[in-house]
PDB file of C-alpha atoms in Angstrom:
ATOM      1  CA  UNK A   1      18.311   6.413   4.113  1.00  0.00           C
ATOM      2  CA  UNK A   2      16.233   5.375   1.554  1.00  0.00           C
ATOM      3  CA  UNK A   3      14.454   8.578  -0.639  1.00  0.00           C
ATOM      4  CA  UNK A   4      12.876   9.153  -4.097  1.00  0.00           C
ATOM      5  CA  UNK A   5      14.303  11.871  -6.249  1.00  0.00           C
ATOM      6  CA  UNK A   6      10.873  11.902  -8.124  1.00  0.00           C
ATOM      7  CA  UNK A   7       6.632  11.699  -7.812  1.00  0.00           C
ATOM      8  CA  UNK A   8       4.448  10.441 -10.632  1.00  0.00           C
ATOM      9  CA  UNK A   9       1.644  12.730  -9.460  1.00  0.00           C
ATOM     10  CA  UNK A  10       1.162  16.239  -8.106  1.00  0.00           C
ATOM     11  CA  UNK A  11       1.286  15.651  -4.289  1.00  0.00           C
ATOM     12  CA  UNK A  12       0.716  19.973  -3.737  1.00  0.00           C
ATOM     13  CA  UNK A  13      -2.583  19.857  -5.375  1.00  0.00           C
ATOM     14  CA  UNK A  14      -4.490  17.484  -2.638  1.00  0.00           C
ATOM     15  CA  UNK A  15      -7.852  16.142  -3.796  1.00  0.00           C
ATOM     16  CA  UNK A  16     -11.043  16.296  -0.916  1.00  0.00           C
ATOM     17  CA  UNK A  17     -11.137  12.612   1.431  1.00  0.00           C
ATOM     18  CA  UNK A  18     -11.132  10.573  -0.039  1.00  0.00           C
ATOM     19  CA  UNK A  19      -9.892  11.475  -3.105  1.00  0.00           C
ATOM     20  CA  UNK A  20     -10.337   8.706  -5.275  1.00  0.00           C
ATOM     21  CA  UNK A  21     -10.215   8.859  -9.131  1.00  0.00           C
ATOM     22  CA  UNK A  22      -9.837   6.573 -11.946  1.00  0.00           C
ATOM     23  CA  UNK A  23      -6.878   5.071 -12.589  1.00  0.00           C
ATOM     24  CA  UNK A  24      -7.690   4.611 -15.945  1.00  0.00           C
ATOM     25  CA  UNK A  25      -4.706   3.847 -18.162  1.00  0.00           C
ATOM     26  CA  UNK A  26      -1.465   4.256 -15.758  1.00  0.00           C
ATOM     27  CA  UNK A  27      -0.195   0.829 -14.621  1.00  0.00           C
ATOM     28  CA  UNK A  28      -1.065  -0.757 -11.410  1.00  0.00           C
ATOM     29  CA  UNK A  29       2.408  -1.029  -9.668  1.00  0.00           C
ATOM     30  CA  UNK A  30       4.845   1.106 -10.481  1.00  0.00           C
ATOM     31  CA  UNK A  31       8.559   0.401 -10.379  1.00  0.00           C
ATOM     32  CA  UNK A  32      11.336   3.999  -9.216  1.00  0.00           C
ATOM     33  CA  UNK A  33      14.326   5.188  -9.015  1.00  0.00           C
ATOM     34  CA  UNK A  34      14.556   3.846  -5.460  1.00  0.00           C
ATOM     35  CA  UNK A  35      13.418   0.137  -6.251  1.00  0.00           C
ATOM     36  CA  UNK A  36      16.559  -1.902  -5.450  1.00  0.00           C
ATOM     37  CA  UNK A  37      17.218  -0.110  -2.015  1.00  0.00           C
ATOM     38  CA  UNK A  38      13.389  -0.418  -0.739  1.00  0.00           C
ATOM     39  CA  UNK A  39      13.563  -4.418  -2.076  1.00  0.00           C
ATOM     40  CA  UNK A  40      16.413  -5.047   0.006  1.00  0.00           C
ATOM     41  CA  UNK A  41      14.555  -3.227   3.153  1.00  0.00           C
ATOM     42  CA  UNK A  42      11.855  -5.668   2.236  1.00  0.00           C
ATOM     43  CA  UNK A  43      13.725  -8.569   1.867  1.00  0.00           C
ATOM     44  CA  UNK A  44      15.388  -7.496   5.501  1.00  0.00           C
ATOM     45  CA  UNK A  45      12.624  -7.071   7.288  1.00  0.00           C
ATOM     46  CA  UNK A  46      10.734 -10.109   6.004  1.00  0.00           C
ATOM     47  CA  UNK A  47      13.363 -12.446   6.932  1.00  0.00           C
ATOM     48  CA  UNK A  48      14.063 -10.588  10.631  1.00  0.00           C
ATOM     49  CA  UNK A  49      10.301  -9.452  11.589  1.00  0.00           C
ATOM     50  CA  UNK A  50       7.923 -11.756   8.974  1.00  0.00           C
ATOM     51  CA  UNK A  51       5.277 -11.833  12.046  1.00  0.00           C
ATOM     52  CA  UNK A  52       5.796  -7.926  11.853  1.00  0.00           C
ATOM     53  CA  UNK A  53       5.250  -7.505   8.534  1.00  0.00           C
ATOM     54  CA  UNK A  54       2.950 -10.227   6.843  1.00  0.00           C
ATOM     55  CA  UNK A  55      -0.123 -11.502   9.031  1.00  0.00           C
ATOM     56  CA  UNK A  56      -3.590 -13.603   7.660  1.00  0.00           C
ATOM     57  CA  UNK A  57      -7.152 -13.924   9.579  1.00  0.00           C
ATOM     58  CA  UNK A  58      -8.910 -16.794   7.266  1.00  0.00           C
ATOM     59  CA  UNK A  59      -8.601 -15.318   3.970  1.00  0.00           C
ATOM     60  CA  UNK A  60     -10.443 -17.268   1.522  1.00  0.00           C
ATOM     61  CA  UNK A  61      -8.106 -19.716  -0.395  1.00  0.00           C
ATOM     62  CA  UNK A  62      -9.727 -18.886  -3.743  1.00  0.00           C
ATOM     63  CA  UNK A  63      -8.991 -15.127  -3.061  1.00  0.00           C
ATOM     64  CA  UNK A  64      -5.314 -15.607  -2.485  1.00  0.00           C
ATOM     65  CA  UNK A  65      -5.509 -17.893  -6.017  1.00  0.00           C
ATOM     66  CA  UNK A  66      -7.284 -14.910  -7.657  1.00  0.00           C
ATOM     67  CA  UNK A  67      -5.079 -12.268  -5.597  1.00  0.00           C
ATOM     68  CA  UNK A  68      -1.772 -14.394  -6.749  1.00  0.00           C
ATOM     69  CA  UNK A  69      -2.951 -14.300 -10.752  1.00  0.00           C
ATOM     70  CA  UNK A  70      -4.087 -10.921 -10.771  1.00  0.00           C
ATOM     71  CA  UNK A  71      -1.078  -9.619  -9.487  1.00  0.00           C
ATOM     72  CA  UNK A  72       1.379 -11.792 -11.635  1.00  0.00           C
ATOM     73  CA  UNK A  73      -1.082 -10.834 -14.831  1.00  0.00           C
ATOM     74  CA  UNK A  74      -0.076  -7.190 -14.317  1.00  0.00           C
ATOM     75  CA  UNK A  75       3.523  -7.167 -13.298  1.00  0.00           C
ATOM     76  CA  UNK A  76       5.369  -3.633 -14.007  1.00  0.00           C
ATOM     77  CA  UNK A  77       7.596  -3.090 -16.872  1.00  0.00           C
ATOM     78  CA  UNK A  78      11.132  -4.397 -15.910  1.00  0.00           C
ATOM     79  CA  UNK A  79       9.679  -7.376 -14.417  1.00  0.00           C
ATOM     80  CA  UNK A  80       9.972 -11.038 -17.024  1.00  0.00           C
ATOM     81  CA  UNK A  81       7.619 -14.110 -15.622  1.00  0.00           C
ATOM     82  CA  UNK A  82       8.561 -17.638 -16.541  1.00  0.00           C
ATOM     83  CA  UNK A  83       6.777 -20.649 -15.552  1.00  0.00           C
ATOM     84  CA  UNK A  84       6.972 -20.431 -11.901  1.00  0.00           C
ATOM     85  CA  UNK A  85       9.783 -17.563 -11.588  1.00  0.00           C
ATOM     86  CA  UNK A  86       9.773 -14.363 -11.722  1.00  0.00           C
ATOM     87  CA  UNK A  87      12.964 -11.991 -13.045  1.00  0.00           C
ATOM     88  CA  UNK A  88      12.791  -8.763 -10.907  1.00  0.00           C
ATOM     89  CA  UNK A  89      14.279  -5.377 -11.987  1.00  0.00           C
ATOM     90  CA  UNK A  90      17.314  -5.818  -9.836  1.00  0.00           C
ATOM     91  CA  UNK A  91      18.470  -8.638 -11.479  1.00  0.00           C
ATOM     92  CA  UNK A  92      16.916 -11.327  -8.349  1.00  0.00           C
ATOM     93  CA  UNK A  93      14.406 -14.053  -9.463  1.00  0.00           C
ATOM     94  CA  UNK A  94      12.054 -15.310  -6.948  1.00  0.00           C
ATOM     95  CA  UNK A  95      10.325 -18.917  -6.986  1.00  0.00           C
ATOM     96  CA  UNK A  96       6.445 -18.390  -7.166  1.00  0.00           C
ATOM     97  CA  UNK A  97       5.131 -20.291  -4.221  1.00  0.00           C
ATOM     98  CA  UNK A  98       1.398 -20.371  -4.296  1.00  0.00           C
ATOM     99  CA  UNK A  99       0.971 -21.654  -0.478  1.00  0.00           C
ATOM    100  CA  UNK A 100       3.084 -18.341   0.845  1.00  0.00           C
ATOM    101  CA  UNK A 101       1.079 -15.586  -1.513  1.00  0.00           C
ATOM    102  CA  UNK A 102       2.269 -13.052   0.728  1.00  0.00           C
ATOM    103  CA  UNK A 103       5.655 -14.042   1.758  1.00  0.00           C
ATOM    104  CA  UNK A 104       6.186 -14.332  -2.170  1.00  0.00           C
ATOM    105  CA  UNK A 105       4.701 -11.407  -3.540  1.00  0.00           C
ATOM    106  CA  UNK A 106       6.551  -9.373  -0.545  1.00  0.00           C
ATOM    107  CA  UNK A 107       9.482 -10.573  -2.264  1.00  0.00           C
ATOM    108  CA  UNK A 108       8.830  -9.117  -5.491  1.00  0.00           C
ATOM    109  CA  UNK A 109       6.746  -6.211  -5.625  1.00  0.00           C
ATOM    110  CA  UNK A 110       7.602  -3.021  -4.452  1.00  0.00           C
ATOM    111  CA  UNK A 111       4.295  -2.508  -3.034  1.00  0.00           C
ATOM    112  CA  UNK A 112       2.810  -3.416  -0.105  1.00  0.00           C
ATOM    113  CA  UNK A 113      -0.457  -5.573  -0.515  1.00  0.00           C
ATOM    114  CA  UNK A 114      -3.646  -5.868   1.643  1.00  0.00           C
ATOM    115  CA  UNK A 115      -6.874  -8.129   0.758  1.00  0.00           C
ATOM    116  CA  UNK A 116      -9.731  -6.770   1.837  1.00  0.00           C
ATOM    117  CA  UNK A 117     -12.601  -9.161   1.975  1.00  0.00           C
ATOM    118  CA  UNK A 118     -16.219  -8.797   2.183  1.00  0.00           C
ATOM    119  CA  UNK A 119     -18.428  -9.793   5.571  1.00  0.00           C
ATOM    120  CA  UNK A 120     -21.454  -8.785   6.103  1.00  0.00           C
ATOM    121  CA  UNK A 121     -21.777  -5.151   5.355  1.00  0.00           C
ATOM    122  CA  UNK A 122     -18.461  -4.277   5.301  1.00  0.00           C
ATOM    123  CA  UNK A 123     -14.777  -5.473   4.163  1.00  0.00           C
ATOM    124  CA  UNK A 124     -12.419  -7.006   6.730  1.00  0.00           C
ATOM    125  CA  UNK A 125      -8.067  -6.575   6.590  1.00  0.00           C
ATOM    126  CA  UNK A 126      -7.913 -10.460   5.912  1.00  0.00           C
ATOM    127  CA  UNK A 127      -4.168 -10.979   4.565  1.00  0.00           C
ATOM    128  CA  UNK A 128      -1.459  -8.496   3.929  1.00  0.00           C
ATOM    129  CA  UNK A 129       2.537  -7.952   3.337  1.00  0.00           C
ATOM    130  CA  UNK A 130       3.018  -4.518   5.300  1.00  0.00           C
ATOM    131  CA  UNK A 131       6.622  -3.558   5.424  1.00  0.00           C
ATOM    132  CA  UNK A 132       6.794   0.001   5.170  1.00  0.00           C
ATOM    133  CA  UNK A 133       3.832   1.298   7.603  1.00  0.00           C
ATOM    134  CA  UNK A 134       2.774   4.449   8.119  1.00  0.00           C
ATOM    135  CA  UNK A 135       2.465   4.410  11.910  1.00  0.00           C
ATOM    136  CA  UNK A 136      -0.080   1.979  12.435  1.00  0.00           C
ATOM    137  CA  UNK A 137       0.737  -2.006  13.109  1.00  0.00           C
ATOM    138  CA  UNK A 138      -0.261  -5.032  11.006  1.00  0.00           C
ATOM    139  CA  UNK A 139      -0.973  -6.741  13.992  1.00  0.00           C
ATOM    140  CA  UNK A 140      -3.739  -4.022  15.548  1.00  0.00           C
ATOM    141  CA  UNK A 141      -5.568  -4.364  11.860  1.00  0.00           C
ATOM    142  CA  UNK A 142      -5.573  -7.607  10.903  1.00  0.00           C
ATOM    143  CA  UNK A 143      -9.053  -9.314  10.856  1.00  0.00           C
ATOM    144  CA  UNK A 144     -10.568  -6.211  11.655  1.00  0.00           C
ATOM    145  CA  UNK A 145     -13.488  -4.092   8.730  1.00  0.00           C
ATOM    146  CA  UNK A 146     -12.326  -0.299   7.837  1.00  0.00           C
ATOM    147  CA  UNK A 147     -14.360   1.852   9.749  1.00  0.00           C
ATOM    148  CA  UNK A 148     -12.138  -0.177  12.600  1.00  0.00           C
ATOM    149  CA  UNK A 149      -9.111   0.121  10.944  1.00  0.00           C
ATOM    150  CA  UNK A 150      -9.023   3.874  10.333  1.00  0.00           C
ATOM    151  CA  UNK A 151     -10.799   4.764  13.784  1.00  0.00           C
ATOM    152  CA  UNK A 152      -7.535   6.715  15.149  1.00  0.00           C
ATOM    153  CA  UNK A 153      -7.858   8.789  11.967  1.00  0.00           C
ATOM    154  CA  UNK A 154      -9.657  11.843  13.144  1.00  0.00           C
ATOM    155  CA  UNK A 155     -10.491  12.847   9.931  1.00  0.00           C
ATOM    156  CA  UNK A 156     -12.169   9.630   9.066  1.00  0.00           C
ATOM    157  CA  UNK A 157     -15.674  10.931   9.934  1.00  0.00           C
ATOM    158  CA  UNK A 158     -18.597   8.618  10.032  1.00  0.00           C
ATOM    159  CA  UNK A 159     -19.214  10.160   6.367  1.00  0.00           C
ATOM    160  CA  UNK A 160     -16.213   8.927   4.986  1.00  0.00           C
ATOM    161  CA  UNK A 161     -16.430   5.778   6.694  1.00  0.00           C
ATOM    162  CA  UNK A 162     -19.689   5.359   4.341  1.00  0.00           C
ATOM    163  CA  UNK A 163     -18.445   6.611   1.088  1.00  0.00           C
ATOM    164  CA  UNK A 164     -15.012   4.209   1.292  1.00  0.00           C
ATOM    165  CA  UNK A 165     -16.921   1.689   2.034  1.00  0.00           C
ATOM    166  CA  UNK A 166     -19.475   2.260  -1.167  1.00  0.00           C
ATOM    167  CA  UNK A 167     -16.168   2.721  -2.933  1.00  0.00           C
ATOM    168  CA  UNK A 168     -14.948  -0.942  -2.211  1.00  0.00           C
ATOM    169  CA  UNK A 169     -18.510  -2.072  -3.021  1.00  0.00           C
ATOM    170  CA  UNK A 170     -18.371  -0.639  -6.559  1.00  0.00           C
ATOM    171  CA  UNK A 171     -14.899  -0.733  -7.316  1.00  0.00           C
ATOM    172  CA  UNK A 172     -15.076  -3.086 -11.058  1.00  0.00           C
ATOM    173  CA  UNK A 173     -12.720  -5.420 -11.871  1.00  0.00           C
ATOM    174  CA  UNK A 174     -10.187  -4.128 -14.650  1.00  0.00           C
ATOM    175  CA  UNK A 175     -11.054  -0.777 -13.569  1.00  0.00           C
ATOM    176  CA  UNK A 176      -8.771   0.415 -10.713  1.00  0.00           C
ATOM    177  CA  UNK A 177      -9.355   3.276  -8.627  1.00  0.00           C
ATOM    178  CA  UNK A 178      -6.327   5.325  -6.824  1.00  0.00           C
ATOM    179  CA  UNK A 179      -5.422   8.022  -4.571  1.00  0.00           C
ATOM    180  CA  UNK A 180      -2.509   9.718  -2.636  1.00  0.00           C
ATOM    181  CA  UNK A 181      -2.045  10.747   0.708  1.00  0.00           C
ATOM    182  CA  UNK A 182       0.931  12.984   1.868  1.00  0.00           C
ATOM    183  CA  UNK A 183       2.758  13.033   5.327  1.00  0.00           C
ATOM    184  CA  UNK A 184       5.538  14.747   6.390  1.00  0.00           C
ATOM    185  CA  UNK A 185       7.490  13.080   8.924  1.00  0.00           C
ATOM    186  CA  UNK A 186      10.889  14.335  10.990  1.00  0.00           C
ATOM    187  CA  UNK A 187      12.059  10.649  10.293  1.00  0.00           C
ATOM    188  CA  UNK A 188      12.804   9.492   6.816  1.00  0.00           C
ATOM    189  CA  UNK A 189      12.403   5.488   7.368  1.00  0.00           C
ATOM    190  CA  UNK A 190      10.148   3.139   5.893  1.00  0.00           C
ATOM    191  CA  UNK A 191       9.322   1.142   8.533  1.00  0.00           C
ATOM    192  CA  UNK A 192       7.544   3.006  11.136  1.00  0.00           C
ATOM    193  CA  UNK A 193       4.730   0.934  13.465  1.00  0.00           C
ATOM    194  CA  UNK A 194       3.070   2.431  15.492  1.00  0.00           C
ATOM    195  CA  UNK A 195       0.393   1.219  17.901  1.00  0.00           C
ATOM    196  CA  UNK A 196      -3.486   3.286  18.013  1.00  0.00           C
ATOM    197  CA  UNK A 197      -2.423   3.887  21.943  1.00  0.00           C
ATOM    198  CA  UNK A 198       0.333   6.228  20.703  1.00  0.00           C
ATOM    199  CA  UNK A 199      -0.581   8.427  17.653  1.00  0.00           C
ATOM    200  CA  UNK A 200       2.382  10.154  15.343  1.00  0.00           C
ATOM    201  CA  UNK A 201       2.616  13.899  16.507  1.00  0.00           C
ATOM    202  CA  UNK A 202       0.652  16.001  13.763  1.00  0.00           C
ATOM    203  CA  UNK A 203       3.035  17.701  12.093  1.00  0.00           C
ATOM    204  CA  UNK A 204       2.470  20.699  10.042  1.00  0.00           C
ATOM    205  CA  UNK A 205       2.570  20.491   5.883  1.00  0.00           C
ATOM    206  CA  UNK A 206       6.134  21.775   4.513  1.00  0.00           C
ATOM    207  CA  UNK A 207       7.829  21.925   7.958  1.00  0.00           C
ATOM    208  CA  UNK A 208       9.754  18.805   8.272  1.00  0.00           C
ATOM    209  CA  UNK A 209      12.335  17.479   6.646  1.00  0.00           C
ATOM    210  CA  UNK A 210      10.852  14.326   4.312  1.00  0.00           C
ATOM    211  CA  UNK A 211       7.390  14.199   2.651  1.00  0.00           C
ATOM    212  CA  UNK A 212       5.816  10.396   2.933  1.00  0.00           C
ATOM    213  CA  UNK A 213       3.355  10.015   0.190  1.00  0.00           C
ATOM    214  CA  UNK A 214       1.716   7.147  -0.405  1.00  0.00           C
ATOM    215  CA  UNK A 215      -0.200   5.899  -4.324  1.00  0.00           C
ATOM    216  CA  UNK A 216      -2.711   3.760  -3.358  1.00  0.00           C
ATOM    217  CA  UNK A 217      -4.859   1.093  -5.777  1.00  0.00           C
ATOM    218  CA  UNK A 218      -7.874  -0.668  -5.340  1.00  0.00           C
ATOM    219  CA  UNK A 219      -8.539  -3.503  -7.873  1.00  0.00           C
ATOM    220  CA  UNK A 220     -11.438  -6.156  -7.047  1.00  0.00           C
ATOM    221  CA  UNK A 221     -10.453  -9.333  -7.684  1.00  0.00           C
ATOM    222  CA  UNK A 222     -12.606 -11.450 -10.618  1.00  0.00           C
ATOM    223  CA  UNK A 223     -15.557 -12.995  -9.866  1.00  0.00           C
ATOM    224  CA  UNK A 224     -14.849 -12.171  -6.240  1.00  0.00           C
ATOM    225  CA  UNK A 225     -16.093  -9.067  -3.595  1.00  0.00           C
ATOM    226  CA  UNK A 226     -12.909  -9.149  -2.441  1.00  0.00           C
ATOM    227  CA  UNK A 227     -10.478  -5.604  -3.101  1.00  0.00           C
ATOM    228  CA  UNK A 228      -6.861  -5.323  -3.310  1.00  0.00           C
ATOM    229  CA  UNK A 229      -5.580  -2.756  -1.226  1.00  0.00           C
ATOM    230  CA  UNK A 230      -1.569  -1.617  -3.052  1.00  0.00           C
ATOM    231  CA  UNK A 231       0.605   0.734  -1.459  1.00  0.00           C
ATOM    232  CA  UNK A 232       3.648   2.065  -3.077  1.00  0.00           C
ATOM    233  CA  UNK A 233       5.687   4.071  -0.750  1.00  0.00           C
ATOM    234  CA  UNK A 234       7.518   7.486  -1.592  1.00  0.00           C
ATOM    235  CA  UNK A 235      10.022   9.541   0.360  1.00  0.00           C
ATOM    236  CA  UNK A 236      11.625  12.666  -0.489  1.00  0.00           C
ATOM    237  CA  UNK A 237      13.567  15.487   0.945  1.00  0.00           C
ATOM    238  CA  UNK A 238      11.457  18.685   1.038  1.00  0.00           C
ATOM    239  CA  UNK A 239      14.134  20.224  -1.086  1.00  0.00           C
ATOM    240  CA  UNK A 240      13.371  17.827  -4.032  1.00  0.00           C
ATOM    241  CA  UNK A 241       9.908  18.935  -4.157  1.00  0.00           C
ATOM    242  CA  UNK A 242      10.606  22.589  -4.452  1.00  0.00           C
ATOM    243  CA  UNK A 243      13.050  21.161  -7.410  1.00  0.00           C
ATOM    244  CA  UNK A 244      10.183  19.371  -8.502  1.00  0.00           C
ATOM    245  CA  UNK A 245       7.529  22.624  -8.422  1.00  0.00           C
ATOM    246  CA  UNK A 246      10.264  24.473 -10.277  1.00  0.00           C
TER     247      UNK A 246
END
C-alpha cells in the first residue's frame, strides 16, 4: 500500500467544474513523502504492462522535442540534470533518451504525462505515460479529442466540454493553470483501469476508506498549440485528513 501522509492544497474546499486557477508561482511537478514507493510502482509496471501504461497516435515529433525540454527545464527540487542524465530523488539516474520521451520521462517523474494536441477544433490524447489511472484505460483514450475522452463523466456537460476546451486554447506558455479533483475509493491502489463499459461505483464523499486526489497542470508547449496534461497522484487514509483539518 502506497499512501501520502500529506496534501499541498485544501482538497475539503472543492472549487465549481472545472475549477481551474492559476498556478502562478508553485512549481510544476511536485516531489512527496511517498516518491520512492510510487517510482518503483512506476518502474514495475512500465517494465511488466508498457503497452498498458504508455501508448502514442502520431504525435508530432517537434512536440515530443518541445514536450522533452520543457519538462527537463523545470525538473522539481531534489532532481540534478547532467548532460544526458538525470539524478532522481531516490538516489537512481536515468539515461535521457530522446526517441522514448515517454518511456523516459515515466522513469523519472512522479507524474503522469499526457500531450494533448490540437486538430481541428479541438485537442486530441496524442502520447501519454499513464501508470496510475483513475478508472479509465490508456488504450480507450488514446487518439481520441476531450469531449470523447471524458464522455462517461456524467458531469462533463456539453458546457464544460466548451469551457475546457477554451481553457486549452488559451492556456500561455510559462503560465500554468491547475486544478484538483478528489475521489474516494474502497481500494487504495494506484493502478486502477477501468474500461467506459464498466464505470467505478459512485461512492459517497467521506465514506470510504482512502481519498484519491489528483493536482493536475496544464502548460502549452512553446511556439506550439499543443498542452501538457500532468497528473500527480495522492492517496490518503481518511483518518489523515481529519489529522490534516485539525
Amino acid at each position: 500500500m502506497i499512501l501520502q501522509r500529506t496534501l499541498p492544497y485544501d482538497v475539503m474546499t472543492p472549487r465549481p467544474l472545472p475549477g481551474i486557477a492559476p498556478l502562478g508561482g508553485d512549481p510544476w511537478l511536485l516531489v512527496d513523502d511517498a516518491h520512492a514507493a510510487q517510482m518503483a510502482e512506476r518502474l514495475r509496471l512500465m517494465a511488466s504492462r508498457r503497452d498498458d501504461v504508455i501508448a502514442t497516435a502520431v504525435p508530432d515529433p517537434g512536440n515530443l522535442s518541445k514536450m522533452m525540454n520543457a519538462v527537463l527545464d523545470h525538473l522539481p527540487r531534489g532532481y540534478t540534470r547532467s548532460g544526458d542524465q538525470v539524478s532522481c530523488p531516490d538516489g537512481r539516474s536515468v539515461l535521457i533518451n530522446m526517441s522514448d520521451p515517454f518511456g523516459t520521462l515515466g522513469q523519472i517523474l512522479q507524474n503522469d504525462i499526457c500531450l494533448m494536441e490540437k486538430r481541428g477544433d479541438e485537442h486530441v490524447l496524442t502520447g501519454a505515460v499513464l501508470c496510475f489511472p483513475a478508472s479509465w484505460r490508456l488504450r480507450e483514450k488514446i487518439g481520441r479529442p476531450l469531449i470523447h475522452i471524458h464522455a462517461p463523466v456524467k458531469s462533463y456537460t456539453d458546457d464544460i466540454a466548451r469551457r475546457v476546451q477554451r481553457l486549452f486554447d488559451g492556456v500561455r506558455p510559462e503560465r500554468p493553470i491547475w486544478r484538483f479533483n478528489a475521489l474516494w475509493y474502497e481500494d487504495p491502489s494506484l493502478y486502477q483501469p477501468r474500461a467506459e463499459s464498466e464505470p467505478r461505483p459512485l461512492t459517497e464523499a467521506g465514506q470510504t476508506p482512502y481519498l484519491r486526489s489528483e493536482r493536475q497542470v496544464l502548460w502549452r508547449l512553446p511556439d506550439s498549440d499543443a498542452v501538457l496534461f500532468t497528473i500527480h497522484t495522492f492517496i490518503l487514509k481518511r483518518e489523515s485528513l481529519d489529522q490534516l483539518a485539525t
